[in-house]
Coordinates of C-alpha atoms in Angstrom, one line a residue:
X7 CA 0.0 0.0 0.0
X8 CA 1.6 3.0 -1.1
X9 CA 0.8 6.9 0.1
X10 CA -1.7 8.7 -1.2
X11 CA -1.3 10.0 -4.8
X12 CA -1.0 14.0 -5.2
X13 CA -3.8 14.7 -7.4
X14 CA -5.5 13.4 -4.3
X15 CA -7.7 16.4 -2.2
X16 CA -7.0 16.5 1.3
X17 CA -9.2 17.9 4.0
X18 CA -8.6 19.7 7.3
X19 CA -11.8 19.7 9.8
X20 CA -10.8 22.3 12.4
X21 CA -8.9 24.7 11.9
X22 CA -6.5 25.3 15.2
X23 CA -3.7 26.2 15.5
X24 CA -3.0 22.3 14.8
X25 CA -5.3 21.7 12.2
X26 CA -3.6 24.7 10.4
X27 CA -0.3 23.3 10.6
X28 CA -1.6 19.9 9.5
X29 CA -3.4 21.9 6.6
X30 CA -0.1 23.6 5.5
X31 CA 2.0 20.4 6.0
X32 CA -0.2 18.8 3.4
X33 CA -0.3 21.9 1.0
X34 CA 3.4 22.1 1.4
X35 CA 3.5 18.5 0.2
X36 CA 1.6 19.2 -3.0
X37 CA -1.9 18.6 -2.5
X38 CA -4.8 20.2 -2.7
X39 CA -6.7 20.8 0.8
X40 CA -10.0 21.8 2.1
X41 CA -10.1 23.5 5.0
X42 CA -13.4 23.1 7.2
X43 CA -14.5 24.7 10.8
X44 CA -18.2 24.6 11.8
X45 CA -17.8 28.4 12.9
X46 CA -18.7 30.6 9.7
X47 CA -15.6 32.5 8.5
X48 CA -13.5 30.3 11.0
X49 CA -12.2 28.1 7.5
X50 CA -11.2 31.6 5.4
X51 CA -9.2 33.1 8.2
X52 CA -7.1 29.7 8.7
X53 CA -6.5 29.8 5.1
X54 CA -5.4 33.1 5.1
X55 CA -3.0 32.7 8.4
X56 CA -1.6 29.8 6.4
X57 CA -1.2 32.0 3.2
X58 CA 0.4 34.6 5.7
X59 CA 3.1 31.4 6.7
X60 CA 3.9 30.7 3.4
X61 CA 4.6 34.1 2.3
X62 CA 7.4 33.9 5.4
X63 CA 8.4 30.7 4.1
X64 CA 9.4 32.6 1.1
X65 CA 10.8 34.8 2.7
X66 CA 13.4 32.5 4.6
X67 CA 14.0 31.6 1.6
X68 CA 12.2 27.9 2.5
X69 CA 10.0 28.0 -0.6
X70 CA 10.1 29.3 -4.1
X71 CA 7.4 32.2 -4.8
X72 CA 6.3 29.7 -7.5
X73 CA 5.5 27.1 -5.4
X74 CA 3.7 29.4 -2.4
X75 CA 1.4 30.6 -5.5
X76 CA 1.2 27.3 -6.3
X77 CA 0.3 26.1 -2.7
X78 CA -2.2 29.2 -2.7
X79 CA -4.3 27.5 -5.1
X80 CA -4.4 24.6 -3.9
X81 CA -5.8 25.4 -0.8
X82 CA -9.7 26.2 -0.3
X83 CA -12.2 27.3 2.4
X84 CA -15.0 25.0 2.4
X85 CA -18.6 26.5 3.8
X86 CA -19.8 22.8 4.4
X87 CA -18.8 19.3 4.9
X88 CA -20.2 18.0 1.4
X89 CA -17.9 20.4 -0.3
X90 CA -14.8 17.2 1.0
X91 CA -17.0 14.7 -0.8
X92 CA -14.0 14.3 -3.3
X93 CA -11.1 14.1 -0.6
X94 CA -8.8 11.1 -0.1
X95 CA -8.1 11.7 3.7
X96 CA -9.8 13.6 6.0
X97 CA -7.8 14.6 8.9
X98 CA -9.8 15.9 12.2
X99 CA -8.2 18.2 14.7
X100 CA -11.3 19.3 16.7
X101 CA -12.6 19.7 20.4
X102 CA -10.8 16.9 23.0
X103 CA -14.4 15.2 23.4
X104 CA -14.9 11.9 22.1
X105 CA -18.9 12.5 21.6
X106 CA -17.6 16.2 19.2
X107 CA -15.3 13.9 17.6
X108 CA -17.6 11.1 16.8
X109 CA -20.9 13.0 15.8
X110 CA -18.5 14.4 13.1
X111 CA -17.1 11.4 11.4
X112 CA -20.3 10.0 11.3
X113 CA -21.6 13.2 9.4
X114 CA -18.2 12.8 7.3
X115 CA -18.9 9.3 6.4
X116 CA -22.3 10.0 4.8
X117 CA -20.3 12.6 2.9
X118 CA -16.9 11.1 1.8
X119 CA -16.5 8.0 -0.8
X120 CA -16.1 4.3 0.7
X121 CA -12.3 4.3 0.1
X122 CA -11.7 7.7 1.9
X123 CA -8.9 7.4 4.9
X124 CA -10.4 9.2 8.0
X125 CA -7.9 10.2 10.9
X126 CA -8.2 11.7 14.2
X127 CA -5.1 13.8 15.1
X128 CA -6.5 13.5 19.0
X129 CA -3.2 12.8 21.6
X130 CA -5.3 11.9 24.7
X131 CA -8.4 9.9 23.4
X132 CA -8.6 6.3 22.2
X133 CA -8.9 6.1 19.0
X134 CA -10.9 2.7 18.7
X135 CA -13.6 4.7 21.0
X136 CA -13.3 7.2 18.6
X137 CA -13.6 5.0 15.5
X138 CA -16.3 2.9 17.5
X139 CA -19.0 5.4 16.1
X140 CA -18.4 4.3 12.1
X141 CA -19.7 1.9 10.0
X142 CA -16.8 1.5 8.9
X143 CA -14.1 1.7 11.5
X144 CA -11.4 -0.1 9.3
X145 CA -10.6 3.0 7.2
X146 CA -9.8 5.5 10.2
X147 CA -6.5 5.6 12.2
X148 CA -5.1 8.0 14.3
X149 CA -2.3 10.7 12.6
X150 CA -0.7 12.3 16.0
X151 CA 1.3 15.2 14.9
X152 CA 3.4 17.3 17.4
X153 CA 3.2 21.0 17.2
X154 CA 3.6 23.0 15.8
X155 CA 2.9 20.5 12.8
X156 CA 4.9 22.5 9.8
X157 CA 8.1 21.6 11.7
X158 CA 8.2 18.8 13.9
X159 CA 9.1 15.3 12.4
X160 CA 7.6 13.2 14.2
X161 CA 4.1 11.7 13.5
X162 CA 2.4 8.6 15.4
X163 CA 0.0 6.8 13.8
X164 CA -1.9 4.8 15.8
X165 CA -4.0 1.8 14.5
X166 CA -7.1 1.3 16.6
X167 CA -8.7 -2.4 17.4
X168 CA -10.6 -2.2 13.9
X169 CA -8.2 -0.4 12.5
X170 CA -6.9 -2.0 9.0
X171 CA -3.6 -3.1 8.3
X172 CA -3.9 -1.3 5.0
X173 CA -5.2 1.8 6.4
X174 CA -2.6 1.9 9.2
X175 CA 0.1 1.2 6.1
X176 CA -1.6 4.0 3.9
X177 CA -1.5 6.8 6.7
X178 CA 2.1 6.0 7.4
X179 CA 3.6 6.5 4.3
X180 CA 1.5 9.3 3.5
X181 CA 2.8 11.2 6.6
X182 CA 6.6 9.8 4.9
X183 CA 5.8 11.0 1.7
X184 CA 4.7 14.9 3.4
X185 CA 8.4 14.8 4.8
X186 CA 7.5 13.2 8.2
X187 CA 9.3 10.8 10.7
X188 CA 6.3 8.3 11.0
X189 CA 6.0 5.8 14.0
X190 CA 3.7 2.8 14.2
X191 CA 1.8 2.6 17.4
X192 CA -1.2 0.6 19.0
X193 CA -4.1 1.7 20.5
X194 CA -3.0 2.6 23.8
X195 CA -3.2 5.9 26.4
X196 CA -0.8 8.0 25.6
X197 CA 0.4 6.5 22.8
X198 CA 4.1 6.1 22.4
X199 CA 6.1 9.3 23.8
X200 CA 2.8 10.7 26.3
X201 CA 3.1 7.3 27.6
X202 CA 6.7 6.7 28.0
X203 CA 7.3 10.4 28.7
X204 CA 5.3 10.6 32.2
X205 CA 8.4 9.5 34.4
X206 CA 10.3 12.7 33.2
X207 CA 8.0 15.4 34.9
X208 CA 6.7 12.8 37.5
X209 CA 10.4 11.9 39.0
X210 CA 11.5 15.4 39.3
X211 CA 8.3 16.1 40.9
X212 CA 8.4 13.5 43.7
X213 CA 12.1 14.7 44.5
X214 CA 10.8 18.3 44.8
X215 CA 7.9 17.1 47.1
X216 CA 10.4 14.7 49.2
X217 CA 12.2 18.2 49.2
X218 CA 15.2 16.4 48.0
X219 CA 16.0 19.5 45.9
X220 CA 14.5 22.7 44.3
X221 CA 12.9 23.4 40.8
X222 CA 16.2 25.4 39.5
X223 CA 18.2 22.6 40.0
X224 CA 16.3 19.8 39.9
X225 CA 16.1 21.6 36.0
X226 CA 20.2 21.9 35.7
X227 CA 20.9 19.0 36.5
X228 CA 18.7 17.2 34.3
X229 CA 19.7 19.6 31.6
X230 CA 23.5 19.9 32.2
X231 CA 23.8 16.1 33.7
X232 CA 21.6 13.8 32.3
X233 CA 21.9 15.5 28.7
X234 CA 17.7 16.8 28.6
X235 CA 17.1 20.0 26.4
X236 CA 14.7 21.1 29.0
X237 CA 14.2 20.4 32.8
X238 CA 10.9 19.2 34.2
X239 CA 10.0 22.2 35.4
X240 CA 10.5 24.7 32.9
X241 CA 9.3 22.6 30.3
X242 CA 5.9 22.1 32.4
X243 CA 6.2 25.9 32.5
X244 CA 6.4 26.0 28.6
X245 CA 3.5 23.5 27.5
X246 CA 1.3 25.1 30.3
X247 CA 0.6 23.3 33.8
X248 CA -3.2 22.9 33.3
X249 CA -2.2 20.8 30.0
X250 CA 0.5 18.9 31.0
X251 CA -1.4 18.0 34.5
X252 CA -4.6 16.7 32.2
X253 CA -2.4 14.8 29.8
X254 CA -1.2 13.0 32.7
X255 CA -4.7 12.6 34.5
X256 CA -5.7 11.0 31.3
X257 CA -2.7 8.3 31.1
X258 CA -3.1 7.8 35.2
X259 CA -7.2 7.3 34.4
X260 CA -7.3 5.5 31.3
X261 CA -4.8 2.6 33.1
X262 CA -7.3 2.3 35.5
X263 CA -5.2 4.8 37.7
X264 CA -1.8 3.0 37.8
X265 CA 0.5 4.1 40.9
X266 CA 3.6 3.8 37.8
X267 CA 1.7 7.2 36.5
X268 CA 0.2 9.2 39.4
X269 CA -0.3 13.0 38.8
X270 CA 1.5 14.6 41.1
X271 CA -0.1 16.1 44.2
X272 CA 2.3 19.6 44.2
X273 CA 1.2 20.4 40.2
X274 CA -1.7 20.2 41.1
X275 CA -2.2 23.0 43.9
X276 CA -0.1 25.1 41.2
X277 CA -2.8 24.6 38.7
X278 CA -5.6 25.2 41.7
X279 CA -3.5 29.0 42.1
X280 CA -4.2 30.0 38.5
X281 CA 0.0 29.3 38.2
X282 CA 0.0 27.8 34.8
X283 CA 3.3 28.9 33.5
X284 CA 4.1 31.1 30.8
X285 CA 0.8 32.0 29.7
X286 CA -0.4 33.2 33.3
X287 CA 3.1 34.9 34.3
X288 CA 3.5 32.4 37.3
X289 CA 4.3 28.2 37.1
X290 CA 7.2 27.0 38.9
X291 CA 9.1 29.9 38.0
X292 CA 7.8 33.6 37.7
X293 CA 8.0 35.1 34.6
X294 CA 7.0 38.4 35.3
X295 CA 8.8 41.7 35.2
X296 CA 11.2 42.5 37.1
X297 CA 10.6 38.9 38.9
X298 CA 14.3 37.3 40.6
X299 CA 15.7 34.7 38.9
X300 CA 15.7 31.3 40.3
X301 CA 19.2 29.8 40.6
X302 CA 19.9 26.3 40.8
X303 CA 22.0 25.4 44.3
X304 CA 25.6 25.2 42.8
X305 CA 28.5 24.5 46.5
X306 CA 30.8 26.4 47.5
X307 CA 34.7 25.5 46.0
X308 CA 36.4 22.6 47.8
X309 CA 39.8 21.4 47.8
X310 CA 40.2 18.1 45.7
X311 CA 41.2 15.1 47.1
X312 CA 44.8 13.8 47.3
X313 CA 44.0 10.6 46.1
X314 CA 41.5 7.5 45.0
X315 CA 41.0 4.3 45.3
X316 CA 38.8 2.5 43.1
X317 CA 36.9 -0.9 43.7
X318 CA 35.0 -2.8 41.2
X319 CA 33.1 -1.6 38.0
X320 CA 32.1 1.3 37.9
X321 CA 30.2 0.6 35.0
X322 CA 28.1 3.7 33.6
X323 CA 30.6 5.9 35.4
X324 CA 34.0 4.1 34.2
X325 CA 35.3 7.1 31.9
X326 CA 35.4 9.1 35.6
X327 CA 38.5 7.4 35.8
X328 CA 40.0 8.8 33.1
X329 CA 38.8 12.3 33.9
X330 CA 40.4 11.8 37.2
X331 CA 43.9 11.0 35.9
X332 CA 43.8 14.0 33.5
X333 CA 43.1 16.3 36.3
X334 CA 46.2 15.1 38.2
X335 CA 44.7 13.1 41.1
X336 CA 46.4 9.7 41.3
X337 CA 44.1 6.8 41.1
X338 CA 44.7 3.6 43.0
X339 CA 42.6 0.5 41.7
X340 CA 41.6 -2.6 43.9
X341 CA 39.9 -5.8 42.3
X342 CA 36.5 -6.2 44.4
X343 CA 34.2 -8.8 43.5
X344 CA 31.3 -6.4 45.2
X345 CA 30.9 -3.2 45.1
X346 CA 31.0 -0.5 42.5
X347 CA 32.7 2.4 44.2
X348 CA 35.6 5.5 45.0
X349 CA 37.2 5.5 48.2
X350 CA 38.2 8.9 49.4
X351 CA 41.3 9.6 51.4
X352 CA 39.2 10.4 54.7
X353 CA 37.7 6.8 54.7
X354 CA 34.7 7.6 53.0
X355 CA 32.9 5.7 49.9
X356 CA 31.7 7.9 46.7
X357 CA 29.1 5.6 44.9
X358 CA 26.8 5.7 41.5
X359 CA 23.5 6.7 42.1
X360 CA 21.7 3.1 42.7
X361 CA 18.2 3.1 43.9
X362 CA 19.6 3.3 47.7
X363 CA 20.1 5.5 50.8
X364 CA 23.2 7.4 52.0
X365 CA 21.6 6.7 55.2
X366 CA 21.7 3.1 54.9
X367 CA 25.5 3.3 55.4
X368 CA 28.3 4.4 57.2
X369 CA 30.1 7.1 55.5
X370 CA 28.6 7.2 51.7
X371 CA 27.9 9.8 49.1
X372 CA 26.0 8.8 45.9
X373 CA 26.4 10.4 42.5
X374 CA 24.2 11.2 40.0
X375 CA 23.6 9.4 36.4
X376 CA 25.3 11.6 33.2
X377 CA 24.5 11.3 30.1
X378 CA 28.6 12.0 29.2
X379 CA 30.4 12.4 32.0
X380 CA 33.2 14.2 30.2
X381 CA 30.9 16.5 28.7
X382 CA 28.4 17.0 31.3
X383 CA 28.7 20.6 32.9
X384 CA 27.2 19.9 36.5
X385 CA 27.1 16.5 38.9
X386 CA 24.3 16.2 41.7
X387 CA 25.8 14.7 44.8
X388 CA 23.0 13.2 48.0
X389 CA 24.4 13.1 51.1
X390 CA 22.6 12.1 54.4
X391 CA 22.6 13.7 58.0
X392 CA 24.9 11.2 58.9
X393 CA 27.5 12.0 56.1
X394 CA 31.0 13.2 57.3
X395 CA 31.8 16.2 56.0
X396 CA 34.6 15.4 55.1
X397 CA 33.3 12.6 52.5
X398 CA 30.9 15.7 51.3
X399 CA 33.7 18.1 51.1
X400 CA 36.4 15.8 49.5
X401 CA 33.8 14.3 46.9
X402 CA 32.6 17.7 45.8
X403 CA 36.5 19.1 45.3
X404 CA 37.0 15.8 43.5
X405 CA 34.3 16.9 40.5
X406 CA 35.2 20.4 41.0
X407 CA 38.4 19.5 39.9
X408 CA 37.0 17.9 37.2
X409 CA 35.6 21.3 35.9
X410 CA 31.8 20.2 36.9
X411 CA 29.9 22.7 39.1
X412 CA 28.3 20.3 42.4
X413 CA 25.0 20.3 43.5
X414 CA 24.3 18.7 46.6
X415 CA 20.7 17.2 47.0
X416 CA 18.4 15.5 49.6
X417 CA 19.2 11.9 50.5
X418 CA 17.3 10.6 48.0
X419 CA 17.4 6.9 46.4
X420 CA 18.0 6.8 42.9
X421 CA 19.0 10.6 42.4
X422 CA 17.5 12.8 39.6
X423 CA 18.8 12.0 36.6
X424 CA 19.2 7.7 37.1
X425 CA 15.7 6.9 39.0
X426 CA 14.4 9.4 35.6
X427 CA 16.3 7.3 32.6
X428 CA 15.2 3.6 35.1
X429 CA 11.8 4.4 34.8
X430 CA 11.7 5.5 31.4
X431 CA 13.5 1.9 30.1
X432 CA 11.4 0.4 32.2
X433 CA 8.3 1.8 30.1
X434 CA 9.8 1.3 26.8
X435 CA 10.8 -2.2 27.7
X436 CA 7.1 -2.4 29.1
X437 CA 5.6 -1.2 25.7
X438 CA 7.3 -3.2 23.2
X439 CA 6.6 -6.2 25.8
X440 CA 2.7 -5.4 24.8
X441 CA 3.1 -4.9 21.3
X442 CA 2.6 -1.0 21.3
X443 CA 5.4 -0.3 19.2
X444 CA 8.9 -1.8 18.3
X445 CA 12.0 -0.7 19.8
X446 CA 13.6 1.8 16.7
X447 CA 10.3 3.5 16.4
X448 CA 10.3 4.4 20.4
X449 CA 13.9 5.4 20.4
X450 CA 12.4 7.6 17.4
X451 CA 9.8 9.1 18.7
X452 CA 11.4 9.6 21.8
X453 CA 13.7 11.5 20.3
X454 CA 12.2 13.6 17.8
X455 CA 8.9 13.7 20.2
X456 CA 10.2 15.3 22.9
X457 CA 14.6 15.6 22.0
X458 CA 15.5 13.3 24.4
X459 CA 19.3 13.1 24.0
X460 CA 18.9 9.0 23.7
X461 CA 16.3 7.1 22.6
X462 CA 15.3 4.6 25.8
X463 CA 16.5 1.3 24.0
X464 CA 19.7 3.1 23.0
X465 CA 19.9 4.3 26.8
X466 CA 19.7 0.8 28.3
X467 CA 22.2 -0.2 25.7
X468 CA 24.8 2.2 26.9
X469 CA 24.0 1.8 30.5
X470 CA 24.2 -1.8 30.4
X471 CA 21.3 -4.6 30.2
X472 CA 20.7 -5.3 34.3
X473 CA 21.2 -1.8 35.3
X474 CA 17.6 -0.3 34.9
X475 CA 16.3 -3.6 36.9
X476 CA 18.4 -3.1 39.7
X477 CA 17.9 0.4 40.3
X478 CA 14.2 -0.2 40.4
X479 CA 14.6 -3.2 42.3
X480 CA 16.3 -1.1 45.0
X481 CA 13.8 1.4 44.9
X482 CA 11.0 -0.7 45.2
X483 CA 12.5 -2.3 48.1
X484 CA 12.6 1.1 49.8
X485 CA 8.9 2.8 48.1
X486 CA 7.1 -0.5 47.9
X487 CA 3.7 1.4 46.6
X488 CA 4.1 -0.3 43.4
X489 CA 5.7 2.9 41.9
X490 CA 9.2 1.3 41.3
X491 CA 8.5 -2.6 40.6
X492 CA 10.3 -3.3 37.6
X493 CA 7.7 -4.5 35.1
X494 CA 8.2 -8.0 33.9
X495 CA 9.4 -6.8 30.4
X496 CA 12.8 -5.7 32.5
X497 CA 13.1 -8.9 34.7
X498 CA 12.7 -10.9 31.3
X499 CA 15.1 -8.3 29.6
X500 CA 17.9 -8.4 32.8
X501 CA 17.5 -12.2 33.6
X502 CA 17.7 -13.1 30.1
X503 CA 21.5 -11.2 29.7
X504 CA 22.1 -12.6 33.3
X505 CA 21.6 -16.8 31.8
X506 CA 23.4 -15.6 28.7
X507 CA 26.6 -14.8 30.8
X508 CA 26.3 -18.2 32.8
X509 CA 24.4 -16.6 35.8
X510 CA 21.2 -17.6 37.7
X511 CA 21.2 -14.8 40.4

């Protein structure tokens, strides 16, 4: 099944700031498109915005003045839905309610031929309840695009339960052949990235609410450790609170309220105050004039220790070693056969973060997960009450010297960045485990979704096959609400490598 031809009309029912995109990415492509809103006049002014786009395209030198004029008339208000009797595809990008959405596709199916590919562009709805309203629910499949539409890649299309193979297969190399990254994906909440995106704002939430750290640098570290374009909190900020917090209600409902996605309590009283972000002046962070800048807690300068000693793998964190020679502290290596860990000239132990407490033991201080530890800007360090602090002091001269700004958290299990990255393989594993969608296409819409620096698959490559179970292990063992279990995708996934190297543990 190939995509759809070019001499083939496409139509646009709503006309959104998403359906607009969706109409221009379609025009852009080279065919012609209707344009349709149920408020009179609604249609002509989206088609001139869109004109408006174009002419900038031009402009930016994106587009020929040729093919804008071109593109101009191709595209055509319609005053009613029989004027997209013609059309191909219909896409709809109208009101979040499943009854608006299906009393129009079954108006649209007394209108369009037999053979005409409907789609829903909805991100929070199923789209077999959707498609439950047609005749025919075979010939319509959700087309997800990300705004703004004209120029993100990425494009899920979802197949619901009567959803045809050839339909599905149609849609996705239609969105190919517009100049899209298309993913396959099942039927299921949140589809791939709102799905296995929820641990990103969730984790950084529950360490702001165990007060492990603040929102500033909760945000650096994720951003300058663990490699994230955005933190959790200034992202939030960006998409809006009130959105974000429904997307997740929606996930946490429609799994029959699963502890693994739980809104969080604190968003929510910052949506009750009317502090929505961006939009509203006040989120997380205040955007108003004039308004003090939040500054993520960066310590004080320490003097670097004289020496380490090394025992066992560090595994994730092994190119430390390196860093530490090149900044002239002598290493010292011991063979352990436990233990994954720095020794500090005081006495004290500097460990990988690993789903357990600083409190748990004598004199330890844990280290957050980097995406590059040679390129990462900032390390978080958690220390308990118990901590000497000297351990603290020596450990945070030891990065300093490595040219990484130290921020010192709450005693928290699993860190920021590491408990963040566990849960999100954990997810992905999960997913592909239920057939929602193979492993390249959620690495890709991971990261051309939401630009995560690694795809999860290619994540729990690097990291190493066991390492997301036994962080999660650990934290379930010490938050045993169900939260943290590993999902039985990841025990299969660790246990399997585990037989493979000749162990039953």
């Amino acid at each position: 099944m190939t995509a759809l031809d070019l001499s083939s009309p496409v139509a646009v029912v709503g006309t959104g700031t998403m359906g607009q995109g969706i109409a221009q990415v379609a025009l852009v492509a080279g065919h012609s498109v209707r344009l349709y809103d149920a408020v009179p006049g609604r249609a002509r002014e989206a088609a001139d915005a869109i004109a408006a786009r174009l002419d900038r395209l031009v402009e930016k030198d994106r587009l020929t003045g040729a093919d804008r004029d071109a593109a101009r008339a191709r595209l055509l208000p319609a005053e009613s839905l029989t004027e997209l009797a013609d059309c191909a595809l219909v896409v709809e990008a109208v009101l979040e309610r499943l009854d608006v959405k299906q009393e129009l596709l079954r108006a649209l199916e007394d209108v369009v031929a037999e053979d005409c590919l409907l789609a829903t562009n909805t991100s929070s709805l199923s789209v077999t309840a959707i498609g439950g309203a047609l005749r025919s629910p075979g010939r319509f499949v959700g087309l997800h695009f990300f705004n703004p539409a004209p120029l993100l890649p990425l494009v899920e299309v979802v197949s619901g339960f009567a959803t045809d193979v050839t339909s599905a297969t149609r849609a996705y190399e239609t969105a190919r052949a517009w100049g899209k990254a298309p993913v396959a994906c099942a039927d299921t909440p949140g589809f791939i990235v709102n799905r296995i995106a929820r641990p990103f704002y969730a984790e950084a939430f529950a360490v702001y609410e165990a007060q492990g750290a603040d929102p500033a640098t909760i945000d650096a570290v994720l951003r300058e450790s663990g490699g994230f374009r955005m933190g959790a909190f200034e992202l939030t900020d960006l998409i809006g609170q009130d959105v974000n917090e429904s997307v997740t209600h929606s996930v946490w409902q429609s799994f029959f309220q699963d502890v693994r996605f739980t809104p969080s309590l604190a968003q929510r009283r910052l949506v009750e105050s009317g502090r929505l972000g961006r939009k509203s002046g006040q989120g997380w962070y205040d955007y108003r004039e004039g308004a003090e800048q939040s500054e993520p807690h960066t310590a004080e300068p320490a003097r670097p220790p004289a020496y380490v000693v090394v025992e066992g793998d560090l595994g994730p964190a092994a190119e430390l070693l390196a860093l530490i020679r090149e900044a002239g502290i002598p290493v010292r290596e011991e063979e352990e056969d436990h233990g994954t860990r720095l020794v500090l000239p005081g006495g004290g132990q500097l460990a990988l973060a690993d789903g357990q407490t600083s409190v748990e033991f004598r004199d330890v201080v844990y280290f957050d997960l980097a995406l590059d530890y040679r390129k990462a800007t900032r390390i978080a360090l958690s220390a308990s009450q118990d901590t000497a602090p000297q351990t603290l002091a020596e450990a945070t001269g030891l990065f300093q010297a490595l040219g990484k700004k130290v921020s010192v958290i709450g005693d928290v299990p699993g860190m920021i960045v590491a408990r963040t990255v566990a849960r999100i393989v954990d997810l992905a594993h999960d997913a592909v485990a239920k057939g929602v969608a193979t492993e390249e296409d959620i690495d890709t819409a991971m990261r051309l979704g939401v630009n995560y620096p690694l795809g999860p698959f290619e994540w729990s490559r690097r990291l190493g096959r066991n390492w997301a179970y036994a962080l999660l292990d650990d934290l379930h063992l010490r938050d045993p609400s169900g939260r943290y279990a590993p999902s039985l995708a990841l025990y299969r996934h660790a246990y399997a490598t585990d037989k493979r190297e000749g162990s039953t543990s």
